[in-house]
């Protein structure tokens, strides 16, 4: 039982990372109908931002173990990846709306460029980011059940990010414009909403969330240029399962897939567990094609 609970907790932390990645995809896919194959590379950029902060700021800020550099790396990763996302939208994707195949191929090419740039700058081998000392160890719930502080931190980071997104969407003018554009682009434009500006801001927001997820991933294991490739398929599955453009569905789907992945690996292998998860998702979508949370219409 302790082993099952421990795996379920690990799955919850994995689901939290998938949630941060998938929220960005849900925005871009739901708002602009853009299949962004470079989204996984934004995850990689966020992870390498944390690595750069460790290499350059850890010593001046009191050493690696204090972790001040890591706290600063989280907003920095958001800003760096958000800026890259904004550049990608205004420089390329803006000219490809309504052409989904061209958008898919173009973003896939951008992803390859970012991956090769990471290999050229940091090298092909994986690198390790040292966790702050206050994230060492874990919370001993029972003598047989230990919950690592690093994974508790990841879950907390995802929770804070979701609350911030909720406040942004419901309490700010920019968030209300984003929701209006997602629901009815033409009507929002008629009422004076600059939809192209909303598109650029939303794409930047989605990329920034992927950057935060990349920072969180450095607490789990080493990072490398192909880091994003390992998560992009799962992120797309989360978006489709939750309901395209439906944020509550995305949150629920990310947690379900994260926990299911780890629990199914207990009695099988990692590859077979992932195959079983995909099979269950496909079977569910045959029953409810619009996902867990369908968009209501009149």
Short mmCIF file of C-alpha atoms in Angstrom, two decimals:
data_model
loop_
_atom_site.label_atom_id
_atom_site.label_comp_id
_atom_site.label_asym_id
_atom_site.label_seq_id
_atom_site.Cartn_x
_atom_site.Cartn_y
_atom_site.Cartn_z
CA UNK A 1 0.00 0.00 0.00
CA UNK A 2 2.83 2.42 0.83
CA UNK A 3 4.40 1.69 -2.55
CA UNK A 4 1.12 2.38 -4.33
CA UNK A 5 0.59 5.64 -2.42
CA UNK A 6 4.16 6.71 -3.15
CA UNK A 7 3.70 6.01 -6.87
CA UNK A 8 0.39 7.86 -6.88
CA UNK A 9 2.09 10.88 -5.28
CA UNK A 10 4.86 10.74 -7.90
CA UNK A 11 2.14 10.59 -10.54
CA UNK A 12 0.51 13.67 -9.03
CA UNK A 13 3.78 15.60 -9.35
CA UNK A 14 4.19 14.36 -12.94
CA UNK A 15 0.62 15.42 -13.63
CA UNK A 16 1.44 18.88 -12.24
CA UNK A 17 4.27 19.26 -14.75
CA UNK A 18 2.02 17.99 -17.56
CA UNK A 19 -0.55 20.54 -16.45
CA UNK A 20 1.87 23.45 -16.81
CA UNK A 21 2.89 22.25 -20.27
CA UNK A 22 -0.66 21.50 -21.40
CA UNK A 23 -2.14 24.81 -20.26
CA UNK A 24 0.02 26.58 -22.84
CA UNK A 25 -1.06 24.17 -25.56
CA UNK A 26 -4.70 24.55 -24.51
CA UNK A 27 -4.41 28.32 -24.98
CA UNK A 28 -2.76 28.19 -28.40
CA UNK A 29 -4.83 25.26 -29.70
CA UNK A 30 -8.12 26.51 -28.27
CA UNK A 31 -7.65 30.16 -29.24
CA UNK A 32 -5.72 30.03 -32.51
CA UNK A 33 -6.14 26.42 -33.68
CA UNK A 34 -2.35 26.19 -33.89
CA UNK A 35 -0.64 22.83 -33.36
CA UNK A 36 2.64 24.07 -31.89
CA UNK A 37 5.25 21.34 -32.26
CA UNK A 38 7.91 23.65 -30.80
CA UNK A 39 6.15 23.76 -27.44
CA UNK A 40 8.32 20.96 -26.05
CA UNK A 41 11.44 22.99 -26.84
CA UNK A 42 10.10 25.85 -24.71
CA UNK A 43 10.16 23.33 -21.87
CA UNK A 44 13.81 22.65 -22.67
CA UNK A 45 14.64 26.37 -22.76
CA UNK A 46 13.10 26.83 -19.30
CA UNK A 47 15.18 23.96 -17.92
CA UNK A 48 18.40 25.36 -19.39
CA UNK A 49 17.55 28.78 -17.94
CA UNK A 50 17.68 27.18 -14.49
CA UNK A 51 21.02 25.56 -15.42
CA UNK A 52 22.48 28.91 -16.54
CA UNK A 53 21.35 30.56 -13.30
CA UNK A 54 23.03 27.77 -11.34
CA UNK A 55 26.29 28.19 -13.23
CA UNK A 56 26.39 32.00 -13.05
CA UNK A 57 24.49 33.12 -9.94
CA UNK A 58 24.67 30.25 -7.45
CA UNK A 59 28.09 31.20 -6.04
CA UNK A 60 27.50 34.99 -5.79
CA UNK A 61 24.13 34.37 -4.09
CA UNK A 62 25.43 32.17 -1.30
CA UNK A 63 26.09 28.82 -2.95
CA UNK A 64 24.08 26.12 -4.65
CA UNK A 65 22.58 24.79 -1.44
CA UNK A 66 20.83 28.05 -0.48
CA UNK A 67 18.67 27.99 -3.59
CA UNK A 68 18.21 31.74 -4.04
CA UNK A 69 19.31 31.34 -7.64
CA UNK A 70 16.62 28.67 -8.19
CA UNK A 71 13.84 30.91 -6.86
CA UNK A 72 15.02 33.65 -9.25
CA UNK A 73 15.28 31.17 -12.14
CA UNK A 74 11.54 30.39 -12.07
CA UNK A 75 10.29 33.87 -13.10
CA UNK A 76 13.33 34.24 -15.39
CA UNK A 77 12.40 31.01 -17.21
CA UNK A 78 8.86 32.32 -17.62
CA UNK A 79 10.08 35.62 -19.09
CA UNK A 80 12.68 34.06 -21.42
CA UNK A 81 10.32 31.47 -22.89
CA UNK A 82 7.43 33.98 -23.06
CA UNK A 83 9.66 36.30 -25.10
CA UNK A 84 10.60 33.43 -27.44
CA UNK A 85 6.92 32.53 -27.82
CA UNK A 86 6.03 36.14 -28.59
CA UNK A 87 8.78 36.31 -31.24
CA UNK A 88 7.58 33.04 -32.79
CA UNK A 89 3.98 34.29 -33.01
CA UNK A 90 4.71 37.71 -34.53
CA UNK A 91 7.52 36.46 -36.75
CA UNK A 92 6.08 33.25 -38.16
CA UNK A 93 2.78 31.88 -36.90
CA UNK A 94 0.87 35.12 -37.53
CA UNK A 95 1.34 34.57 -41.27
CA UNK A 96 0.15 30.95 -41.21
CA UNK A 97 -3.29 31.16 -39.57
CA UNK A 98 -5.84 29.02 -41.35
CA UNK A 99 -3.11 26.72 -42.70
CA UNK A 100 -2.77 24.02 -40.02
CA UNK A 101 -0.41 21.76 -41.97
CA UNK A 102 1.98 24.63 -42.73
CA UNK A 103 1.86 25.72 -39.08
CA UNK A 104 2.63 22.19 -37.88
CA UNK A 105 5.62 21.85 -40.21
CA UNK A 106 6.92 25.34 -39.45
CA UNK A 107 6.79 24.90 -35.66
CA UNK A 108 8.36 21.46 -35.98
CA UNK A 109 11.24 23.09 -37.87
CA UNK A 110 11.57 25.80 -35.20
CA UNK A 111 11.71 23.05 -32.58
CA UNK A 112 14.59 21.37 -34.42
CA UNK A 113 16.45 24.68 -34.62
CA UNK A 114 16.04 25.27 -30.86
CA UNK A 115 17.14 21.71 -30.10
CA UNK A 116 20.26 22.04 -32.27
CA UNK A 117 21.02 25.44 -30.70
CA UNK A 118 20.93 23.83 -27.25
CA UNK A 119 23.35 21.11 -28.43
CA UNK A 120 25.72 23.74 -29.83
CA UNK A 121 25.67 25.90 -26.69
CA UNK A 122 25.50 23.33 -23.86
CA UNK A 123 26.61 20.12 -25.60
CA UNK A 124 24.70 16.94 -26.40
CA UNK A 125 25.16 15.13 -23.01
CA UNK A 126 22.64 15.71 -20.26
CA UNK A 127 23.52 18.12 -17.46
CA UNK A 128 22.44 18.10 -13.83
CA UNK A 129 20.85 20.97 -11.93
CA UNK A 130 21.43 20.69 -8.18
CA UNK A 131 18.31 21.10 -6.06
CA UNK A 132 18.48 23.58 -3.14
CA UNK A 133 19.29 22.03 0.22
CA UNK A 134 15.84 22.90 1.61
CA UNK A 135 14.33 20.52 -0.94
CA UNK A 136 16.44 17.57 0.21
CA UNK A 137 14.73 14.74 2.06
CA UNK A 138 11.01 14.35 2.44
CA UNK A 139 7.97 14.32 4.68
CA UNK A 140 7.67 11.01 6.55
CA UNK A 141 3.91 10.41 6.57
CA UNK A 142 4.39 6.88 7.92
CA UNK A 143 7.53 4.81 8.57
CA UNK A 144 7.11 3.30 5.09
CA UNK A 145 5.85 6.36 3.18
CA UNK A 146 8.15 9.29 2.38
CA UNK A 147 6.95 12.20 0.22
CA UNK A 148 9.95 14.06 -1.28
CA UNK A 149 10.01 17.80 -0.64
CA UNK A 150 11.03 18.41 -4.26
CA UNK A 151 7.83 16.84 -5.58
CA UNK A 152 5.74 18.67 -2.97
CA UNK A 153 7.34 21.88 -4.25
CA UNK A 154 6.41 20.97 -7.86
CA UNK A 155 2.77 20.39 -6.88
CA UNK A 156 2.73 23.68 -4.99
CA UNK A 157 4.30 25.52 -7.94
CA UNK A 158 1.64 24.13 -10.30
CA UNK A 159 -1.12 25.09 -7.84
CA UNK A 160 0.15 28.68 -7.57
CA UNK A 161 0.41 28.89 -11.38
CA UNK A 162 -3.17 27.67 -11.86
CA UNK A 163 -4.47 30.17 -9.30
CA UNK A 164 -2.55 32.96 -11.05
CA UNK A 165 -4.02 31.92 -14.42
CA UNK A 166 -7.53 31.86 -12.92
CA UNK A 167 -7.09 35.37 -11.50
CA UNK A 168 -5.64 36.58 -14.81
CA UNK A 169 -8.53 35.15 -16.87
CA UNK A 170 -11.32 36.32 -14.59
CA UNK A 171 -10.11 39.47 -12.87
CA UNK A 172 -7.99 41.30 -15.47
CA UNK A 173 -9.01 43.17 -18.61
CA UNK A 174 -6.49 41.24 -20.73
CA UNK A 175 -7.84 37.94 -19.40
CA UNK A 176 -11.42 38.84 -20.21
CA UNK A 177 -10.36 39.79 -23.73
CA UNK A 178 -8.63 36.43 -24.07
CA UNK A 179 -11.78 34.58 -22.96
CA UNK A 180 -13.94 36.63 -25.32
CA UNK A 181 -11.64 35.88 -28.25
CA UNK A 182 -11.63 32.15 -27.45
CA UNK A 183 -15.44 32.06 -27.33
CA UNK A 184 -16.17 34.16 -30.42
CA UNK A 185 -13.29 35.82 -32.27
CA UNK A 186 -15.45 37.68 -34.80
CA UNK A 187 -17.79 39.18 -32.20
CA UNK A 188 -14.87 40.15 -29.96
CA UNK A 189 -13.21 41.93 -32.91
CA UNK A 190 -16.46 43.77 -33.65
CA UNK A 191 -16.51 45.03 -30.06
CA UNK A 192 -13.01 46.47 -30.37
CA UNK A 193 -10.79 43.66 -29.09
CA UNK A 194 -7.44 43.61 -30.93
CA UNK A 195 -7.48 39.88 -31.58
CA UNK A 196 -3.98 39.73 -33.10
CA UNK A 197 -2.53 41.38 -30.01
CA UNK A 198 -4.44 38.89 -27.88
CA UNK A 199 -2.99 36.05 -29.99
CA UNK A 200 0.59 37.22 -29.42
CA UNK A 201 0.07 37.69 -25.68
CA UNK A 202 -1.63 34.33 -25.32
CA UNK A 203 1.10 32.50 -27.21
CA UNK A 204 3.70 34.17 -25.00
CA UNK A 205 1.75 33.17 -21.87
CA UNK A 206 1.59 29.52 -23.00
CA UNK A 207 5.31 29.47 -23.75
CA UNK A 208 6.07 31.01 -20.35
CA UNK A 209 4.10 28.28 -18.56
CA UNK A 210 6.18 25.68 -20.41
CA UNK A 211 9.30 27.45 -19.18
CA UNK A 212 8.11 27.15 -15.57
CA UNK A 213 7.48 23.44 -16.19
CA UNK A 214 11.05 23.11 -17.47
CA UNK A 215 12.37 24.65 -14.25
CA UNK A 216 10.29 22.17 -12.24
CA UNK A 217 11.65 19.24 -14.26
CA UNK A 218 15.21 20.05 -13.17
CA UNK A 219 14.22 18.87 -9.67
CA UNK A 220 13.39 15.38 -10.97
CA UNK A 221 16.44 14.46 -13.05
CA UNK A 222 19.07 15.58 -15.56
CA UNK A 223 18.13 17.73 -18.53
CA UNK A 224 19.23 17.63 -22.15
CA UNK A 225 18.41 19.01 -25.62
CA UNK A 226 15.77 16.32 -26.23
CA UNK A 227 13.95 16.99 -22.94
CA UNK A 228 10.83 18.47 -24.53
CA UNK A 229 10.40 15.61 -26.99
CA UNK A 230 9.66 13.23 -24.11
CA UNK A 231 6.66 15.26 -22.91
CA UNK A 232 5.06 16.88 -25.95
CA UNK A 233 2.97 13.83 -26.92
CA UNK A 234 1.61 13.46 -23.38
CA UNK A 235 0.78 17.17 -23.36
CA UNK A 236 -1.24 16.90 -26.58
CA UNK A 237 -3.08 13.87 -25.18
CA UNK A 238 -3.95 15.92 -22.08
CA UNK A 239 -5.36 18.76 -24.20
CA UNK A 240 -7.48 16.41 -26.32
CA UNK A 241 -8.71 14.38 -23.34
CA UNK A 242 -9.62 17.46 -21.32
CA UNK A 243 -11.52 19.08 -24.18
CA UNK A 244 -9.87 21.46 -26.64
CA UNK A 245 -9.62 24.92 -25.09
CA UNK A 246 -11.32 23.87 -21.84
CA UNK A 247 -9.00 24.75 -18.94
CA UNK A 248 -10.87 22.83 -16.18
CA UNK A 249 -10.77 19.74 -18.40
CA UNK A 250 -7.05 20.24 -19.01
CA UNK A 251 -6.38 20.35 -15.25
CA UNK A 252 -8.38 17.18 -14.62
CA UNK A 253 -6.88 15.31 -17.60
CA UNK A 254 -3.28 16.19 -16.62
CA UNK A 255 -3.73 14.79 -13.11
CA UNK A 256 -5.49 11.65 -14.39
CA UNK A 257 -2.81 10.87 -16.99
CA UNK A 258 0.06 11.61 -14.58
CA UNK A 259 -1.29 9.28 -11.88
CA UNK A 260 -2.37 6.60 -14.39
CA UNK A 261 1.09 6.56 -15.99
CA UNK A 262 2.89 5.86 -12.72
CA UNK A 263 0.35 3.38 -11.32
CA UNK A 264 0.23 1.29 -14.52
CA UNK A 265 4.04 1.12 -14.51
CA UNK A 266 3.91 -0.77 -11.19
CA UNK A 267 2.73 -4.02 -12.77
CA UNK A 268 4.22 -3.44 -16.23
CA UNK A 269 7.13 -1.63 -17.86
CA UNK A 270 7.28 2.12 -18.51
CA UNK A 271 6.66 1.66 -22.25
CA UNK A 272 3.76 -0.75 -21.76
CA UNK A 273 2.23 1.52 -19.12
CA UNK A 274 2.27 4.44 -21.54
CA UNK A 275 0.68 2.29 -24.26
CA UNK A 276 -2.09 1.26 -21.85
CA UNK A 277 -2.75 4.90 -20.95
CA UNK A 278 -3.03 5.86 -24.63
CA UNK A 279 -5.36 2.91 -25.27
CA UNK A 280 -7.62 3.96 -22.38
CA UNK A 281 -7.68 7.57 -23.63
CA UNK A 282 -8.63 6.44 -27.14
CA UNK A 283 -11.39 4.22 -25.74
CA UNK A 284 -12.71 7.12 -23.65
CA UNK A 285 -12.71 9.49 -26.64
CA UNK A 286 -14.77 6.98 -28.59
CA UNK A 287 -17.40 7.40 -25.88
CA UNK A 288 -17.00 11.18 -25.34
CA UNK A 289 -15.30 12.66 -28.44
CA UNK A 290 -15.36 16.21 -27.02
CA UNK A 291 -13.32 15.23 -23.96
CA UNK A 292 -13.92 15.43 -20.25
CA UNK A 293 -15.33 18.96 -20.33
CA UNK A 294 -17.20 19.81 -23.52
CA UNK A 295 -17.89 23.37 -24.63
CA UNK A 296 -21.51 24.28 -24.06
CA UNK A 297 -23.36 25.75 -27.00
CA UNK A 298 -26.81 26.98 -27.91
#
